[in-house]
Amino acid sequence: MRHLWAAIAVALSGVFAIAAPAHADTAPATVLGADGFSVIVGAPDAPVQLEIFCEPQCPICARFEDASGDALSQRLAGGDLAITYRWVTFLDDKRHNDTSARIANTLLLAADPGTSAPSYQGFVTEMYREQNGSADPPSATQLATMAARNGVSGLAIARIAIDLPAVDTAVMNSTNMTRLEQVNPENPGTPAVYDLNTNEVVDAQGPGWLDSLFAS
């Protein structure tokens, strides 16, 4: 145990010196879903409930998060949106690496009652932006630094910094892909946005797609 905490201290050296954005104490929190393979972000009684499927290495997911991440964060902070994030890792096999599995594990570690919904969404958005154009996948320390910048809980940051195993990522991928194929059998690709209120796949390509859900 002494060695574990020593490793955490080394990994976090300088991370907590980063000024994290302030979020209201009343902001909706972030927790693991009941199945252990999803992350529920936002107020459980939010009027708009979405399920979003993303792959950490997916360039289209990166464009989606870059375009919509800030708007999602604002709606999450206001308490009128909740997102169930389901992470899949199918690109690991195609690219012969474990990058998606490592990042997905990190994104489950970030789910913590001390992590506000906008903090989690900010971490997701920055994770994709930092990968854009980078030749190397982010290290555990780099991911911990991103998490700290966005106000992820200190306990979650400590776990991220040492790449603590949170889930069997192969089972997670299989479970979440099965769910994706159920909700979008004609095109089970990522990103996919599913409206849990209407049980319909949302066209999230246009700039006003999120606002349209609140106008209906």
mmCIF file with all atom_site columns, C-alpha atoms in Angstrom:
data_model
loop_
_atom_site.group_PDB
_atom_site.id
_atom_site.type_symbol
_atom_site.label_atom_id
_atom_site.label_alt_id
_atom_site.label_comp_id
_atom_site.label_asym_id
_atom_site.label_entity_id
_atom_site.label_seq_id
_atom_site.pdbx_PDB_ins_code
_atom_site.Cartn_x
_atom_site.Cartn_y
_atom_site.Cartn_z
_atom_site.occupancy
_atom_site.B_iso_or_equiv
_atom_site.pdbx_formal_charge
_atom_site.auth_seq_id
_atom_site.auth_comp_id
_atom_site.auth_asym_id
_atom_site.auth_atom_id
_atom_site.pdbx_PDB_model_num
ATOM 1   C CA . MET A 1 1   ? 0.000   0.000  0.000   1.00 0.00 ? 1   MET A CA 1
ATOM 2   C CA . ARG A 1 2   ? 2.892   2.373  0.793   1.00 0.00 ? 2   ARG A CA 1
ATOM 3   C CA . HIS A 1 3   ? 4.264   1.810  -2.734  1.00 0.00 ? 3   HIS A CA 1
ATOM 4   C CA . LEU A 1 4   ? 0.833   2.479  -4.264  1.00 0.00 ? 4   LEU A CA 1
ATOM 5   C CA . TRP A 1 5   ? 0.499   5.877  -2.601  1.00 0.00 ? 5   TRP A CA 1
ATOM 6   C CA . ALA A 1 6   ? 4.077   6.738  -3.459  1.00 0.00 ? 6   ALA A CA 1
ATOM 7   C CA . ALA A 1 7   ? 3.308   6.030  -7.116  1.00 0.00 ? 7   ALA A CA 1
ATOM 8   C CA . ILE A 1 8   ? 0.200   8.211  -6.908  1.00 0.00 ? 8   ILE A CA 1
ATOM 9   C CA . ALA A 1 9   ? 2.200   11.066 -5.379  1.00 0.00 ? 9   ALA A CA 1
ATOM 10  C CA . VAL A 1 10  ? 4.805   10.901 -8.143  1.00 0.00 ? 10  VAL A CA 1
ATOM 11  C CA . ALA A 1 11  ? 2.209   10.637 -10.903 1.00 0.00 ? 11  ALA A CA 1
ATOM 12  C CA . LEU A 1 12  ? 0.261   13.593 -9.556  1.00 0.00 ? 12  LEU A CA 1
ATOM 13  C CA . SER A 1 13  ? 3.281   15.816 -9.088  1.00 0.00 ? 13  SER A CA 1
ATOM 14  C CA . GLY A 1 14  ? 2.247   19.162 -10.523 1.00 0.00 ? 14  GLY A CA 1
ATOM 15  C CA . VAL A 1 15  ? -1.227  18.012 -11.558 1.00 0.00 ? 15  VAL A CA 1
ATOM 16  C CA . PHE A 1 16  ? -3.063  19.564 -8.630  1.00 0.00 ? 16  PHE A CA 1
ATOM 17  C CA . ALA A 1 17  ? -1.233  22.854 -9.198  1.00 0.00 ? 17  ALA A CA 1
ATOM 18  C CA . ILE A 1 18  ? -3.464  23.339 -12.260 1.00 0.00 ? 18  ILE A CA 1
ATOM 19  C CA . ALA A 1 19  ? -6.340  25.686 -11.595 1.00 0.00 ? 19  ALA A CA 1
ATOM 20  C CA . ALA A 1 20  ? -9.525  23.711 -12.223 1.00 0.00 ? 20  ALA A CA 1
ATOM 21  C CA . PRO A 1 21  ? -12.666 25.539 -13.327 1.00 0.00 ? 21  PRO A CA 1
ATOM 22  C CA . ALA A 1 22  ? -15.129 26.272 -10.572 1.00 0.00 ? 22  ALA A CA 1
ATOM 23  C CA . HIS A 1 23  ? -18.517 24.575 -10.801 1.00 0.00 ? 23  HIS A CA 1
ATOM 24  C CA . ALA A 1 24  ? -21.397 25.178 -8.419  1.00 0.00 ? 24  ALA A CA 1
ATOM 25  C CA . ASP A 1 25  ? -21.651 22.733 -5.558  1.00 0.00 ? 25  ASP A CA 1
ATOM 26  C CA . THR A 1 26  ? -25.228 22.091 -6.638  1.00 0.00 ? 26  THR A CA 1
ATOM 27  C CA . ALA A 1 27  ? -24.223 21.032 -10.161 1.00 0.00 ? 27  ALA A CA 1
ATOM 28  C CA . PRO A 1 28  ? -25.498 17.545 -11.080 1.00 0.00 ? 28  PRO A CA 1
ATOM 29  C CA . ALA A 1 29  ? -22.946 14.816 -10.441 1.00 0.00 ? 29  ALA A CA 1
ATOM 30  C CA . THR A 1 30  ? -21.509 11.897 -12.404 1.00 0.00 ? 30  THR A CA 1
ATOM 31  C CA . VAL A 1 31  ? -21.920 8.230  -11.464 1.00 0.00 ? 31  VAL A CA 1
ATOM 32  C CA . LEU A 1 32  ? -21.466 4.782  -12.965 1.00 0.00 ? 32  LEU A CA 1
ATOM 33  C CA . GLY A 1 33  ? -24.565 3.209  -14.452 1.00 0.00 ? 33  GLY A CA 1
ATOM 34  C CA . ALA A 1 34  ? -26.136 0.217  -12.744 1.00 0.00 ? 34  ALA A CA 1
ATOM 35  C CA . ASP A 1 35  ? -24.577 -2.155 -15.284 1.00 0.00 ? 35  ASP A CA 1
ATOM 36  C CA . GLY A 1 36  ? -21.069 -0.883 -14.503 1.00 0.00 ? 36  GLY A CA 1
ATOM 37  C CA . PHE A 1 37  ? -20.372 -0.221 -18.206 1.00 0.00 ? 37  PHE A CA 1
ATOM 38  C CA . SER A 1 38  ? -21.920 3.224  -18.635 1.00 0.00 ? 38  SER A CA 1
ATOM 39  C CA . VAL A 1 39  ? -21.488 6.677  -17.112 1.00 0.00 ? 39  VAL A CA 1
ATOM 40  C CA . ILE A 1 40  ? -24.545 8.701  -16.115 1.00 0.00 ? 40  ILE A CA 1
ATOM 41  C CA . VAL A 1 41  ? -23.858 12.422 -16.327 1.00 0.00 ? 41  VAL A CA 1
ATOM 42  C CA . GLY A 1 42  ? -26.338 14.999 -15.036 1.00 0.00 ? 42  GLY A CA 1
ATOM 43  C CA . ALA A 1 43  ? -29.568 15.229 -13.079 1.00 0.00 ? 43  ALA A CA 1
ATOM 44  C CA . PRO A 1 44  ? -31.656 12.030 -13.039 1.00 0.00 ? 44  PRO A CA 1
ATOM 45  C CA . ASP A 1 45  ? -34.867 14.080 -13.409 1.00 0.00 ? 45  ASP A CA 1
ATOM 46  C CA . ALA A 1 46  ? -33.604 16.188 -16.332 1.00 0.00 ? 46  ALA A CA 1
ATOM 47  C CA . PRO A 1 47  ? -36.316 16.682 -18.978 1.00 0.00 ? 47  PRO A CA 1
ATOM 48  C CA . VAL A 1 48  ? -34.005 15.620 -21.826 1.00 0.00 ? 48  VAL A CA 1
ATOM 49  C CA . GLN A 1 49  ? -32.309 12.234 -21.409 1.00 0.00 ? 49  GLN A CA 1
ATOM 50  C CA . LEU A 1 50  ? -29.763 11.104 -23.993 1.00 0.00 ? 50  LEU A CA 1
ATOM 51  C CA . GLU A 1 51  ? -27.666 7.994  -24.470 1.00 0.00 ? 51  GLU A CA 1
ATOM 52  C CA . ILE A 1 52  ? -24.447 8.715  -26.378 1.00 0.00 ? 52  ILE A CA 1
ATOM 53  C CA . PHE A 1 53  ? -22.188 6.027  -27.841 1.00 0.00 ? 53  PHE A CA 1
ATOM 54  C CA . CYS A 1 54  ? -18.590 7.054  -28.596 1.00 0.00 ? 54  CYS A CA 1
ATOM 55  C CA . GLU A 1 55  ? -15.258 5.415  -29.406 1.00 0.00 ? 55  GLU A CA 1
ATOM 56  C CA . PRO A 1 56  ? -12.216 7.225  -27.916 1.00 0.00 ? 56  PRO A CA 1
ATOM 57  C CA . GLN A 1 57  ? -10.168 6.999  -31.138 1.00 0.00 ? 57  GLN A CA 1
ATOM 58  C CA . CYS A 1 58  ? -13.062 7.771  -33.500 1.00 0.00 ? 58  CYS A CA 1
ATOM 59  C CA . PRO A 1 59  ? -12.330 10.952 -35.513 1.00 0.00 ? 59  PRO A CA 1
ATOM 60  C CA . ILE A 1 60  ? -16.034 11.531 -36.189 1.00 0.00 ? 60  ILE A CA 1
ATOM 61  C CA . CYS A 1 61  ? -16.696 11.322 -32.438 1.00 0.00 ? 61  CYS A CA 1
ATOM 62  C CA . ALA A 1 62  ? -13.919 13.894 -31.973 1.00 0.00 ? 62  ALA A CA 1
ATOM 63  C CA . ARG A 1 63  ? -15.633 16.261 -34.419 1.00 0.00 ? 63  ARG A CA 1
ATOM 64  C CA . PHE A 1 64  ? -18.969 15.702 -32.683 1.00 0.00 ? 64  PHE A CA 1
ATOM 65  C CA . GLU A 1 65  ? -17.550 16.473 -29.227 1.00 0.00 ? 65  GLU A CA 1
ATOM 66  C CA . ASP A 1 66  ? -15.613 19.468 -30.521 1.00 0.00 ? 66  ASP A CA 1
ATOM 67  C CA . ALA A 1 67  ? -18.766 20.917 -32.088 1.00 0.00 ? 67  ALA A CA 1
ATOM 68  C CA . SER A 1 68  ? -21.250 20.014 -29.334 1.00 0.00 ? 68  SER A CA 1
ATOM 69  C CA . GLY A 1 69  ? -19.233 19.555 -26.145 1.00 0.00 ? 69  GLY A CA 1
ATOM 70  C CA . ASP A 1 70  ? -19.582 23.124 -24.877 1.00 0.00 ? 70  ASP A CA 1
ATOM 71  C CA . ALA A 1 71  ? -23.338 23.179 -25.517 1.00 0.00 ? 71  ALA A CA 1
ATOM 72  C CA . LEU A 1 72  ? -23.748 19.822 -23.795 1.00 0.00 ? 72  LEU A CA 1
ATOM 73  C CA . SER A 1 73  ? -21.777 21.112 -20.813 1.00 0.00 ? 73  SER A CA 1
ATOM 74  C CA . GLN A 1 74  ? -23.994 24.190 -20.497 1.00 0.00 ? 74  GLN A CA 1
ATOM 75  C CA . ARG A 1 75  ? -27.164 22.122 -20.575 1.00 0.00 ? 75  ARG A CA 1
ATOM 76  C CA . LEU A 1 76  ? -25.726 19.676 -18.038 1.00 0.00 ? 76  LEU A CA 1
ATOM 77  C CA . ALA A 1 77  ? -24.785 22.527 -15.706 1.00 0.00 ? 77  ALA A CA 1
ATOM 78  C CA . GLY A 1 78  ? -28.321 23.868 -15.922 1.00 0.00 ? 78  GLY A CA 1
ATOM 79  C CA . GLY A 1 79  ? -29.803 20.542 -14.821 1.00 0.00 ? 79  GLY A CA 1
ATOM 80  C CA . ASP A 1 80  ? -32.047 20.144 -17.850 1.00 0.00 ? 80  ASP A CA 1
ATOM 81  C CA . LEU A 1 81  ? -29.972 17.460 -19.601 1.00 0.00 ? 81  LEU A CA 1
ATOM 82  C CA . ALA A 1 82  ? -28.710 14.029 -18.564 1.00 0.00 ? 82  ALA A CA 1
ATOM 83  C CA . ILE A 1 83  ? -26.412 11.851 -20.665 1.00 0.00 ? 83  ILE A CA 1
ATOM 84  C CA . THR A 1 84  ? -25.681 8.167  -20.374 1.00 0.00 ? 84  THR A CA 1
ATOM 85  C CA . TYR A 1 85  ? -22.280 7.756  -22.022 1.00 0.00 ? 85  TYR A CA 1
ATOM 86  C CA . ARG A 1 86  ? -21.497 4.297  -23.379 1.00 0.00 ? 86  ARG A CA 1
ATOM 87  C CA . TRP A 1 87  ? -17.882 3.849  -24.461 1.00 0.00 ? 87  TRP A CA 1
ATOM 88  C CA . VAL A 1 88  ? -16.923 1.269  -27.093 1.00 0.00 ? 88  VAL A CA 1
ATOM 89  C CA . THR A 1 89  ? -13.438 0.193  -28.170 1.00 0.00 ? 89  THR A CA 1
ATOM 90  C CA . PHE A 1 90  ? -13.748 -1.493 -31.577 1.00 0.00 ? 90  PHE A CA 1
ATOM 91  C CA . LEU A 1 91  ? -10.958 0.601  -33.121 1.00 0.00 ? 91  LEU A CA 1
ATOM 92  C CA . ASP A 1 92  ? -8.351  -1.096 -30.937 1.00 0.00 ? 92  ASP A CA 1
ATOM 93  C CA . ASP A 1 93  ? -8.622  -4.223 -33.096 1.00 0.00 ? 93  ASP A CA 1
ATOM 94  C CA . LYS A 1 94  ? -8.424  -2.240 -36.337 1.00 0.00 ? 94  LYS A CA 1
ATOM 95  C CA . ARG A 1 95  ? -5.444  -0.164 -35.198 1.00 0.00 ? 95  ARG A CA 1
ATOM 96  C CA . HIS A 1 96  ? -3.702  -2.965 -33.286 1.00 0.00 ? 96  HIS A CA 1
ATOM 97  C CA . ASN A 1 97  ? -3.398  -1.023 -30.048 1.00 0.00 ? 97  ASN A CA 1
ATOM 98  C CA . ASP A 1 98  ? -5.151  -0.683 -26.687 1.00 0.00 ? 98  ASP A CA 1
ATOM 99  C CA . THR A 1 99  ? -5.625  3.092  -26.733 1.00 0.00 ? 99  THR A CA 1
ATOM 100 C CA . SER A 1 100 ? -9.419  3.048  -26.726 1.00 0.00 ? 100 SER A CA 1
ATOM 101 C CA . ALA A 1 101 ? -9.539  0.510  -23.908 1.00 0.00 ? 101 ALA A CA 1
ATOM 102 C CA . ARG A 1 102 ? -7.142  2.585  -21.787 1.00 0.00 ? 102 ARG A CA 1
ATOM 103 C CA . ILE A 1 103 ? -9.030  5.829  -22.369 1.00 0.00 ? 103 ILE A CA 1
ATOM 104 C CA . ALA A 1 104 ? -12.415 4.187  -21.835 1.00 0.00 ? 104 ALA A CA 1
ATOM 105 C CA . ASN A 1 105 ? -11.141 2.786  -18.545 1.00 0.00 ? 105 ASN A CA 1
ATOM 106 C CA . THR A 1 106 ? -10.059 6.325  -17.610 1.00 0.00 ? 106 THR A CA 1
ATOM 107 C CA . LEU A 1 107 ? -13.476 7.723  -18.498 1.00 0.00 ? 107 LEU A CA 1
ATOM 108 C CA . LEU A 1 108 ? -15.098 5.222  -16.150 1.00 0.00 ? 108 LEU A CA 1
ATOM 109 C CA . LEU A 1 109 ? -12.609 6.160  -13.414 1.00 0.00 ? 109 LEU A CA 1
ATOM 110 C CA . ALA A 1 110 ? -13.672 9.803  -13.830 1.00 0.00 ? 110 ALA A CA 1
ATOM 111 C CA . ALA A 1 111 ? -17.260 8.883  -12.918 1.00 0.00 ? 111 ALA A CA 1
ATOM 112 C CA . ASP A 1 112 ? -17.454 9.891  -9.274  1.00 0.00 ? 112 ASP A CA 1
ATOM 113 C CA . PRO A 1 113 ? -20.006 11.707 -7.091  1.00 0.00 ? 113 PRO A CA 1
ATOM 114 C CA . GLY A 1 114 ? -17.341 14.387 -6.626  1.00 0.00 ? 114 GLY A CA 1
ATOM 115 C CA . THR A 1 115 ? -17.155 14.988 -10.387 1.00 0.00 ? 115 THR A CA 1
ATOM 116 C CA . SER A 1 116 ? -19.803 17.422 -11.579 1.00 0.00 ? 116 SER A CA 1
ATOM 117 C CA . ALA A 1 117 ? -21.578 16.816 -14.870 1.00 0.00 ? 117 ALA A CA 1
ATOM 118 C CA . PRO A 1 118 ? -19.948 19.792 -16.657 1.00 0.00 ? 118 PRO A CA 1
ATOM 119 C CA . SER A 1 119 ? -16.538 18.678 -15.347 1.00 0.00 ? 119 SER A CA 1
ATOM 120 C CA . TYR A 1 120 ? -17.008 15.219 -16.849 1.00 0.00 ? 120 TYR A CA 1
ATOM 121 C CA . GLN A 1 121 ? -18.214 16.635 -20.145 1.00 0.00 ? 121 GLN A CA 1
ATOM 122 C CA . GLY A 1 122 ? -15.303 19.073 -20.206 1.00 0.00 ? 122 GLY A CA 1
ATOM 123 C CA . PHE A 1 123 ? -12.883 16.199 -19.675 1.00 0.00 ? 123 PHE A CA 1
ATOM 124 C CA . VAL A 1 124 ? -14.455 14.249 -22.546 1.00 0.00 ? 124 VAL A CA 1
ATOM 125 C CA . THR A 1 125 ? -14.265 17.254 -24.866 1.00 0.00 ? 125 THR A CA 1
ATOM 126 C CA . GLU A 1 126 ? -10.636 18.014 -24.008 1.00 0.00 ? 126 GLU A CA 1
ATOM 127 C CA . MET A 1 127 ? -9.621  14.358 -24.335 1.00 0.00 ? 127 MET A CA 1
ATOM 128 C CA . TYR A 1 128 ? -10.776 14.378 -27.957 1.00 0.00 ? 128 TYR A CA 1
ATOM 129 C CA . ARG A 1 129 ? -9.290  17.792 -28.720 1.00 0.00 ? 129 ARG A CA 1
ATOM 130 C CA . GLU A 1 130 ? -5.881  16.860 -27.304 1.00 0.00 ? 130 GLU A CA 1
ATOM 131 C CA . GLN A 1 131 ? -5.767  13.694 -29.407 1.00 0.00 ? 131 GLN A CA 1
ATOM 132 C CA . ASN A 1 132 ? -6.423  15.603 -32.621 1.00 0.00 ? 132 ASN A CA 1
ATOM 133 C CA . GLY A 1 133 ? -3.213  15.654 -34.633 1.00 0.00 ? 133 GLY A CA 1
ATOM 134 C CA . SER A 1 134 ? -1.177  13.913 -31.932 1.00 0.00 ? 134 SER A CA 1
ATOM 135 C CA . ALA A 1 135 ? 0.957   10.984 -33.049 1.00 0.00 ? 135 ALA A CA 1
ATOM 136 C CA . ASP A 1 136 ? 1.069   9.409  -29.596 1.00 0.00 ? 136 ASP A CA 1
ATOM 137 C CA . PRO A 1 137 ? -1.826  8.349  -27.374 1.00 0.00 ? 137 PRO A CA 1
ATOM 138 C CA . PRO A 1 138 ? -2.172  10.278 -24.100 1.00 0.00 ? 138 PRO A CA 1
ATOM 139 C CA . SER A 1 139 ? -0.360  8.842  -21.082 1.00 0.00 ? 139 SER A CA 1
ATOM 140 C CA . ALA A 1 140 ? -2.049  8.275  -17.722 1.00 0.00 ? 140 ALA A CA 1
ATOM 141 C CA . THR A 1 141 ? -0.366  11.401 -16.367 1.00 0.00 ? 141 THR A CA 1
ATOM 142 C CA . GLN A 1 142 ? -1.564  13.478 -19.333 1.00 0.00 ? 142 GLN A CA 1
ATOM 143 C CA . LEU A 1 143 ? -5.110  12.191 -18.857 1.00 0.00 ? 143 LEU A CA 1
ATOM 144 C CA . ALA A 1 144 ? -4.915  12.995 -15.137 1.00 0.00 ? 144 ALA A CA 1
ATOM 145 C CA . THR A 1 145 ? -3.782  16.514 -16.005 1.00 0.00 ? 145 THR A CA 1
ATOM 146 C CA . MET A 1 146 ? -6.732  16.966 -18.377 1.00 0.00 ? 146 MET A CA 1
ATOM 147 C CA . ALA A 1 147 ? -9.061  15.656 -15.677 1.00 0.00 ? 147 ALA A CA 1
ATOM 148 C CA . ALA A 1 148 ? -7.654  18.134 -13.145 1.00 0.00 ? 148 ALA A CA 1
ATOM 149 C CA . ARG A 1 149 ? -8.024  21.044 -15.562 1.00 0.00 ? 149 ARG A CA 1
ATOM 150 C CA . ASN A 1 150 ? -11.730 20.262 -15.872 1.00 0.00 ? 150 ASN A CA 1
ATOM 151 C CA . GLY A 1 151 ? -12.482 19.798 -12.175 1.00 0.00 ? 151 GLY A CA 1
ATOM 152 C CA . VAL A 1 152 ? -12.750 16.000 -11.992 1.00 0.00 ? 152 VAL A CA 1
ATOM 153 C CA . SER A 1 153 ? -12.713 14.831 -8.357  1.00 0.00 ? 153 SER A CA 1
ATOM 154 C CA . GLY A 1 154 ? -9.345  14.422 -6.637  1.00 0.00 ? 154 GLY A CA 1
ATOM 155 C CA . LEU A 1 155 ? -9.987  10.758 -5.867  1.00 0.00 ? 155 LEU A CA 1
ATOM 156 C CA . ALA A 1 156 ? -10.784 10.061 -9.519  1.00 0.00 ? 156 ALA A CA 1
ATOM 157 C CA . ILE A 1 157 ? -7.660  11.939 -10.635 1.00 0.00 ? 157 ILE A CA 1
ATOM 158 C CA . ALA A 1 158 ? -5.510  9.809  -8.328  1.00 0.00 ? 158 ALA A CA 1
ATOM 159 C CA . ARG A 1 159 ? -6.966  6.647  -9.865  1.00 0.00 ? 159 ARG A CA 1
ATOM 160 C CA . ILE A 1 160 ? -6.508  7.965  -13.400 1.00 0.00 ? 160 ILE A CA 1
ATOM 161 C CA . ALA A 1 161 ? -2.863  8.898  -12.742 1.00 0.00 ? 161 ALA A CA 1
ATOM 162 C CA . ILE A 1 162 ? -1.930  5.289  -11.946 1.00 0.00 ? 162 ILE A CA 1
ATOM 163 C CA . ASP A 1 163 ? -4.164  3.810  -14.675 1.00 0.00 ? 163 ASP A CA 1
ATOM 164 C CA . LEU A 1 164 ? -6.138  1.821  -12.116 1.00 0.00 ? 164 LEU A CA 1
ATOM 165 C CA . PRO A 1 165 ? -8.234  -0.937 -13.755 1.00 0.00 ? 165 PRO A CA 1
ATOM 166 C CA . ALA A 1 166 ? -11.892 0.027  -13.420 1.00 0.00 ? 166 ALA A CA 1
ATOM 167 C CA . VAL A 1 167 ? -13.644 -2.482 -15.658 1.00 0.00 ? 167 VAL A CA 1
ATOM 168 C CA . ASP A 1 168 ? -13.144 -5.419 -17.987 1.00 0.00 ? 168 ASP A CA 1
ATOM 169 C CA . THR A 1 169 ? -13.032 -3.306 -21.141 1.00 0.00 ? 169 THR A CA 1
ATOM 170 C CA . ALA A 1 170 ? -13.663 -6.289 -23.439 1.00 0.00 ? 170 ALA A CA 1
ATOM 171 C CA . VAL A 1 171 ? -16.926 -7.080 -21.634 1.00 0.00 ? 171 VAL A CA 1
ATOM 172 C CA . MET A 1 172 ? -17.772 -3.373 -21.562 1.00 0.00 ? 172 MET A CA 1
ATOM 173 C CA . ASN A 1 173 ? -17.274 -3.098 -25.329 1.00 0.00 ? 173 ASN A CA 1
ATOM 174 C CA . SER A 1 174 ? -19.366 -6.194 -25.993 1.00 0.00 ? 174 SER A CA 1
ATOM 175 C CA . THR A 1 175 ? -22.174 -4.997 -23.712 1.00 0.00 ? 175 THR A CA 1
ATOM 176 C CA . ASN A 1 176 ? -22.246 -1.480 -25.111 1.00 0.00 ? 176 ASN A CA 1
ATOM 177 C CA . MET A 1 177 ? -22.006 -2.637 -28.738 1.00 0.00 ? 177 MET A CA 1
ATOM 178 C CA . THR A 1 178 ? -24.966 -4.951 -28.140 1.00 0.00 ? 178 THR A CA 1
ATOM 179 C CA . ARG A 1 179 ? -26.913 -2.002 -26.774 1.00 0.00 ? 179 ARG A CA 1
ATOM 180 C CA . LEU A 1 180 ? -25.876 0.165  -29.760 1.00 0.00 ? 180 LEU A CA 1
ATOM 181 C CA . GLU A 1 181 ? -27.047 -2.494 -32.198 1.00 0.00 ? 181 GLU A CA 1
ATOM 182 C CA . GLN A 1 182 ? -30.395 -2.602 -30.370 1.00 0.00 ? 182 GLN A CA 1
ATOM 183 C CA . VAL A 1 183 ? -31.048 1.134  -30.554 1.00 0.00 ? 183 VAL A CA 1
ATOM 184 C CA . ASN A 1 184 ? -29.579 1.696  -34.023 1.00 0.00 ? 184 ASN A CA 1
ATOM 185 C CA . PRO A 1 185 ? -29.596 -1.635 -35.888 1.00 0.00 ? 185 PRO A CA 1
ATOM 186 C CA . GLU A 1 186 ? -29.352 -0.040 -39.352 1.00 0.00 ? 186 GLU A CA 1
ATOM 187 C CA . ASN A 1 187 ? -26.198 1.938  -38.587 1.00 0.00 ? 187 ASN A CA 1
ATOM 188 C CA . PRO A 1 188 ? -24.481 0.824  -35.360 1.00 0.00 ? 188 PRO A CA 1
ATOM 189 C CA . GLY A 1 189 ? -21.582 3.249  -35.706 1.00 0.00 ? 189 GLY A CA 1
ATOM 190 C CA . THR A 1 190 ? -20.242 6.076  -33.590 1.00 0.00 ? 190 THR A CA 1
ATOM 191 C CA . PRO A 1 191 ? -21.056 8.673  -32.571 1.00 0.00 ? 191 PRO A CA 1
ATOM 192 C CA . ALA A 1 192 ? -24.670 7.752  -31.966 1.00 0.00 ? 192 ALA A CA 1
ATOM 193 C CA . VAL A 1 193 ? -27.112 9.850  -29.962 1.00 0.00 ? 193 VAL A CA 1
ATOM 194 C CA . TYR A 1 194 ? -30.285 8.158  -28.728 1.00 0.00 ? 194 TYR A CA 1
ATOM 195 C CA . ASP A 1 195 ? -33.215 9.987  -27.124 1.00 0.00 ? 195 ASP A CA 1
ATOM 196 C CA . LEU A 1 196 ? -34.340 7.923  -24.146 1.00 0.00 ? 196 LEU A CA 1
ATOM 197 C CA . ASN A 1 197 ? -37.651 9.823  -23.938 1.00 0.00 ? 197 ASN A CA 1
ATOM 198 C CA . THR A 1 198 ? -38.759 9.230  -27.520 1.00 0.00 ? 198 THR A CA 1
ATOM 199 C CA . ASN A 1 199 ? -36.757 6.025  -28.116 1.00 0.00 ? 199 ASN A CA 1
ATOM 200 C CA . GLU A 1 200 ? -35.377 7.462  -31.338 1.00 0.00 ? 200 GLU A CA 1
ATOM 201 C CA . VAL A 1 201 ? -31.925 8.054  -32.771 1.00 0.00 ? 201 VAL A CA 1
ATOM 202 C CA . VAL A 1 202 ? -31.179 11.777 -32.907 1.00 0.00 ? 202 VAL A CA 1
ATOM 203 C CA . ASP A 1 203 ? -29.671 13.456 -35.960 1.00 0.00 ? 203 ASP A CA 1
ATOM 204 C CA . ALA A 1 204 ? -26.853 15.303 -34.192 1.00 0.00 ? 204 ALA A CA 1
ATOM 205 C CA . GLN A 1 205 ? -25.094 16.658 -37.262 1.00 0.00 ? 205 GLN A CA 1
ATOM 206 C CA . GLY A 1 206 ? -26.563 20.165 -37.484 1.00 0.00 ? 206 GLY A CA 1
ATOM 207 C CA . PRO A 1 207 ? -25.484 23.045 -35.205 1.00 0.00 ? 207 PRO A CA 1
ATOM 208 C CA . GLY A 1 208 ? -28.940 23.410 -33.628 1.00 0.00 ? 208 GLY A CA 1
ATOM 209 C CA . TRP A 1 209 ? -29.661 19.754 -32.940 1.00 0.00 ? 209 TRP A CA 1
ATOM 210 C CA . LEU A 1 210 ? -29.454 20.023 -29.142 1.00 0.00 ? 210 LEU A CA 1
ATOM 211 C CA . ASP A 1 211 ? -31.626 23.142 -28.859 1.00 0.00 ? 211 ASP A CA 1
ATOM 212 C CA . SER A 1 212 ? -34.265 21.456 -31.034 1.00 0.00 ? 212 SER A CA 1
ATOM 213 C CA . LEU A 1 213 ? -34.747 18.776 -28.373 1.00 0.00 ? 213 LEU A CA 1
ATOM 214 C CA . PHE A 1 214 ? -35.770 21.434 -25.869 1.00 0.00 ? 214 PHE A CA 1
ATOM 215 C CA . ALA A 1 215 ? -38.025 23.220 -28.347 1.00 0.00 ? 215 ALA A CA 1
ATOM 216 C CA . SER A 1 216 ? -40.146 20.159 -29.051 1.00 0.00 ? 216 SER A CA 1
#
